[in-house]
Amino acid sequence: MLFIVSTPIGNLEDITFRAVNTLQSVDLIAAEDTRHTRKLTRHYQIRTPLTSYFEHNKIQKAAYLIRLMTEGKKVALVTDAGTPGISDPGYRLVKLAYDNGIPVTVVPGPCALIAALSLSGLPSHEFIFQGFLPVKSAARRKKLELLKNETRTVIFYESPHRIVKVLEDLIAVLNDPPVVCAREITKKFEEVLRGTASDILETFKKKKPKGEFVLLVSFLKK
Ligand code: SAM
C-alpha cells in the first residue's frame, strides 16, 4: 500500500496524529530529501527507515518502490514540505502505484497554497493555482498574458530570487493588480504583505526578499 503523507511547511507541530502513526507503522518512508525528513522523524521518534525519492532518481527509485509494494510492503511518500504531488515530484509515484494495482490512500495536512489563501484575506470561493511561473522572462510574461481576463484569485509559488522580477512583470502585463505575498508561513519570520504589486515591489527594494513565498493575485473588479 502507498500512503501519501503531508508534513509541516515550517512549524514541526503542524502534523496530524494519523501522519505520525502512519510514518511509524509503514515499512519504508520515501522522502524527497532524507536529511530534511530526518529532522521530522527524529522530533517524533519515528524509527522507520528512509529512502530518497527525488526529481533525479525518480524513475529507478519508483520501480524499486513499486516492487516493494507489490510484495506487500507499506510505503509512505513524503516531500520536503506540505502535500506530496503539489509542485513536487510526488505525483509520478502515485500514478505508477495505480497503474500497478497498488492501493493508495492519503493522510492530508498542510499545503502552502491553501495556508496562504486562508491567510491572504483575498476572495477564496474560486481560485486557481499556477505553481511556479517559467524562469525566463518572455515565457513568464506570455503565461501572465493568459490571465488578462481572469476573475478568480490566482496563486503562485515563487523563489526569493525571482519574486522582484515577477512583480515587475505583473505591473507591466496585468496593470499593477492587488497582490498578497505570504512569506515563511508558520515559521518564525512569517509575514503577510498586502497591497498593489508596485507597493510590494517598493518594500522589496528597501528590504531584500528572503525565505519561501506564496504570491496571490486578486482579479476581482471592485
Ligand atoms: N508540496 C508543497 C506544498 O504542499 O505546498 C510545495 C512544494 S514546492 C517545491 C515549494 C514551494 O512552496 C516554495 O518555493 C514556496 O513557494 C512554497 N512554500 C513552501 N513552504 C512555504 C512556507 N512555509 N511559506 C511560504 N511558502 C512556502
PDB file of N, CA and C and ligand atoms in Angstrom, residues 9 79 81-83 86-88 110-113 132 157-158 182-185 187 212-214, ligand 1:
ATOM      1  N   ILE A   9       4.908  22.618   6.768  1.00  0.00           N
ATOM      2  CA  ILE A   9       5.566  23.537   5.830  1.00  0.00           C
ATOM      3  C   ILE A   9       6.505  24.490   6.580  1.00  0.00           C
ATOM      4  N   THR A  79       7.272  14.636   1.036  1.00  0.00           N
ATOM      5  CA  THR A  79       8.208  15.519   0.339  1.00  0.00           C
ATOM      6  C   THR A  79       8.757  16.504   1.372  1.00  0.00           C
ATOM      7  N   ALA A  81       8.177  19.497   2.161  1.00  0.00           N
ATOM      8  CA  ALA A  81       7.206  20.281   2.922  1.00  0.00           C
ATOM      9  C   ALA A  81       5.832  20.103   2.308  1.00  0.00           C
ATOM     10  N   GLY A  82       4.837  20.032   3.162  1.00  0.00           N
ATOM     11  CA  GLY A  82       3.460  20.080   2.697  1.00  0.00           C
ATOM     12  C   GLY A  82       2.968  18.792   2.069  1.00  0.00           C
ATOM     13  N   THR A  83       2.129  18.957   1.061  1.00  0.00           N
ATOM     14  CA  THR A  83       1.415  17.835   0.473  1.00  0.00           C
ATOM     15  C   THR A  83       2.156  17.292  -0.745  1.00  0.00           C
ATOM     16  N   ILE A  86       2.119  18.320  -4.932  1.00  0.00           N
ATOM     17  CA  ILE A  86       1.772  19.704  -5.238  1.00  0.00           C
ATOM     18  C   ILE A  86       3.083  20.445  -5.530  1.00  0.00           C
ATOM     19  N   SER A  87       3.376  20.638  -6.824  1.00  0.00           N
ATOM     20  CA  SER A  87       4.629  21.270  -7.273  1.00  0.00           C
ATOM     21  C   SER A  87       5.864  20.574  -6.709  1.00  0.00           C
ATOM     22  N   ASP A  88       5.796  19.262  -6.588  1.00  0.00           N
ATOM     23  CA  ASP A  88       6.991  18.489  -6.218  1.00  0.00           C
ATOM     24  C   ASP A  88       6.874  17.116  -6.870  1.00  0.00           C
ATOM     25  N   PRO A 110      -0.876  19.937   5.921  1.00  0.00           N
ATOM     26  CA  PRO A 110      -0.501  21.253   5.419  1.00  0.00           C
ATOM     27  C   PRO A 110      -0.200  21.291   3.929  1.00  0.00           C
ATOM     28  N   CYS A 111      -0.502  22.439   3.345  1.00  0.00           N
ATOM     29  CA  CYS A 111      -0.179  22.703   1.947  1.00  0.00           C
ATOM     30  C   CYS A 111      -0.010  24.221   1.854  1.00  0.00           C
ATOM     31  N   ALA A 112       1.137  24.666   1.333  1.00  0.00           N
ATOM     32  CA  ALA A 112       1.454  26.102   1.370  1.00  0.00           C
ATOM     33  C   ALA A 112       0.415  26.948   0.641  1.00  0.00           C
ATOM     34  N   LEU A 113      -0.112  26.448  -0.480  1.00  0.00           N
ATOM     35  CA  LEU A 113      -1.045  27.295  -1.236  1.00  0.00           C
ATOM     36  C   LEU A 113      -2.343  27.511  -0.477  1.00  0.00           C
ATOM     37  N   PHE A 132       4.807  27.203 -10.072  1.00  0.00           N
ATOM     38  CA  PHE A 132       5.915  28.125 -10.347  1.00  0.00           C
ATOM     39  C   PHE A 132       5.766  28.690 -11.761  1.00  0.00           C
ATOM     40  N   TYR A 157       3.633  29.820  -6.609  1.00  0.00           N
ATOM     41  CA  TYR A 157       4.792  29.603  -5.739  1.00  0.00           C
ATOM     42  C   TYR A 157       5.937  30.392  -6.366  1.00  0.00           C
ATOM     43  N   GLU A 158       6.775  31.006  -5.543  1.00  0.00           N
ATOM     44  CA  GLU A 158       7.884  31.760  -6.117  1.00  0.00           C
ATOM     45  C   GLU A 158       9.111  31.727  -5.214  1.00  0.00           C
ATOM     46  N   ALA A 182       2.721  36.021   0.858  1.00  0.00           N
ATOM     47  CA  ALA A 182       2.763  35.331   2.158  1.00  0.00           C
ATOM     48  C   ALA A 182       4.126  34.655   2.276  1.00  0.00           C
ATOM     49  N   ARG A 183       4.884  35.076   3.269  1.00  0.00           N
ATOM     50  CA  ARG A 183       6.285  34.668   3.382  1.00  0.00           C
ATOM     51  C   ARG A 183       6.493  33.825   4.641  1.00  0.00           C
ATOM     52  N   GLU A 184       7.265  32.748   4.509  1.00  0.00           N
ATOM     53  CA  GLU A 184       7.680  31.955   5.670  1.00  0.00           C
ATOM     54  C   GLU A 184       6.499  31.545   6.567  1.00  0.00           C
ATOM     55  N   ILE A 185       5.432  31.079   5.929  1.00  0.00           N
ATOM     56  CA  ILE A 185       4.208  30.722   6.666  1.00  0.00           C
ATOM     57  C   ILE A 185       4.513  29.651   7.727  1.00  0.00           C
ATOM     58  N   LYS A 187       6.469  29.855  10.126  1.00  0.00           N
ATOM     59  CA  LYS A 187       7.841  29.907  10.646  1.00  0.00           C
ATOM     60  C   LYS A 187       8.020  31.168  11.487  1.00  0.00           C
ATOM     61  N   GLU A 212      10.706  31.632   1.935  1.00  0.00           N
ATOM     62  CA  GLU A 212       9.796  30.989   0.971  1.00  0.00           C
ATOM     63  C   GLU A 212       8.551  31.852   0.800  1.00  0.00           C
ATOM     64  N   PHE A 213       8.074  31.918  -0.441  1.00  0.00           N
ATOM     65  CA  PHE A 213       6.967  32.817  -0.759  1.00  0.00           C
ATOM     66  C   PHE A 213       5.822  32.114  -1.463  1.00  0.00           C
ATOM     67  N   VAL A 214       4.619  32.541  -1.113  1.00  0.00           N
ATOM     68  CA  VAL A 214       3.457  32.261  -1.961  1.00  0.00           C
ATOM     69  C   VAL A 214       2.926  33.629  -2.374  1.00  0.00           C
TER      70      VAL A 214
HETATM   71  N1  SAM B   1       4.293  20.346  -1.785  1.00  0.00           N
HETATM   72  C1  SAM B   1       4.407  21.666  -1.187  1.00  0.00           C
HETATM   73  C2  SAM B   1       3.046  22.144  -0.676  1.00  0.00           C
HETATM   74  O1  SAM B   1       2.201  21.318  -0.357  1.00  0.00           O
HETATM   75  O2  SAM B   1       2.828  23.334  -0.571  1.00  0.00           O
HETATM   76  C3  SAM B   1       5.065  22.652  -2.111  1.00  0.00           C
HETATM   77  C4  SAM B   1       6.395  22.252  -2.667  1.00  0.00           C
HETATM   78  S1  SAM B   1       7.159  23.446  -3.702  1.00  0.00           S
HETATM   79  C5  SAM B   1       8.571  22.554  -4.225  1.00  0.00           C
HETATM   80  C6  SAM B   1       7.892  24.581  -2.557  1.00  0.00           C
HETATM   81  C7  SAM B   1       7.273  25.976  -2.638  1.00  0.00           C
HETATM   82  O3  SAM B   1       6.135  26.048  -1.773  1.00  0.00           O
HETATM   83  C8  SAM B   1       8.200  27.078  -2.130  1.00  0.00           C
HETATM   84  O4  SAM B   1       9.080  27.518  -3.139  1.00  0.00           O
HETATM   85  C9  SAM B   1       7.218  28.168  -1.735  1.00  0.00           C
HETATM   86  O5  SAM B   1       6.771  28.876  -2.883  1.00  0.00           O
HETATM   87  C10 SAM B   1       6.054  27.317  -1.183  1.00  0.00           C
HETATM   88  N2  SAM B   1       6.206  27.143   0.290  1.00  0.00           N
HETATM   89  C11 SAM B   1       6.515  26.009   0.951  1.00  0.00           C
HETATM   90  N3  SAM B   1       6.547  26.249   2.285  1.00  0.00           N
HETATM   91  C12 SAM B   1       6.260  27.553   2.462  1.00  0.00           C
HETATM   92  C13 SAM B   1       6.149  28.404   3.594  1.00  0.00           C
HETATM   93  N4  SAM B   1       6.359  27.956   4.836  1.00  0.00           N
HETATM   94  N5  SAM B   1       5.845  29.717   3.397  1.00  0.00           N
HETATM   95  C14 SAM B   1       5.644  30.194   2.148  1.00  0.00           C
HETATM   96  N6  SAM B   1       5.733  29.435   1.040  1.00  0.00           N
HETATM   97  C15 SAM B   1       6.036  28.139   1.181  1.00  0.00           C
END
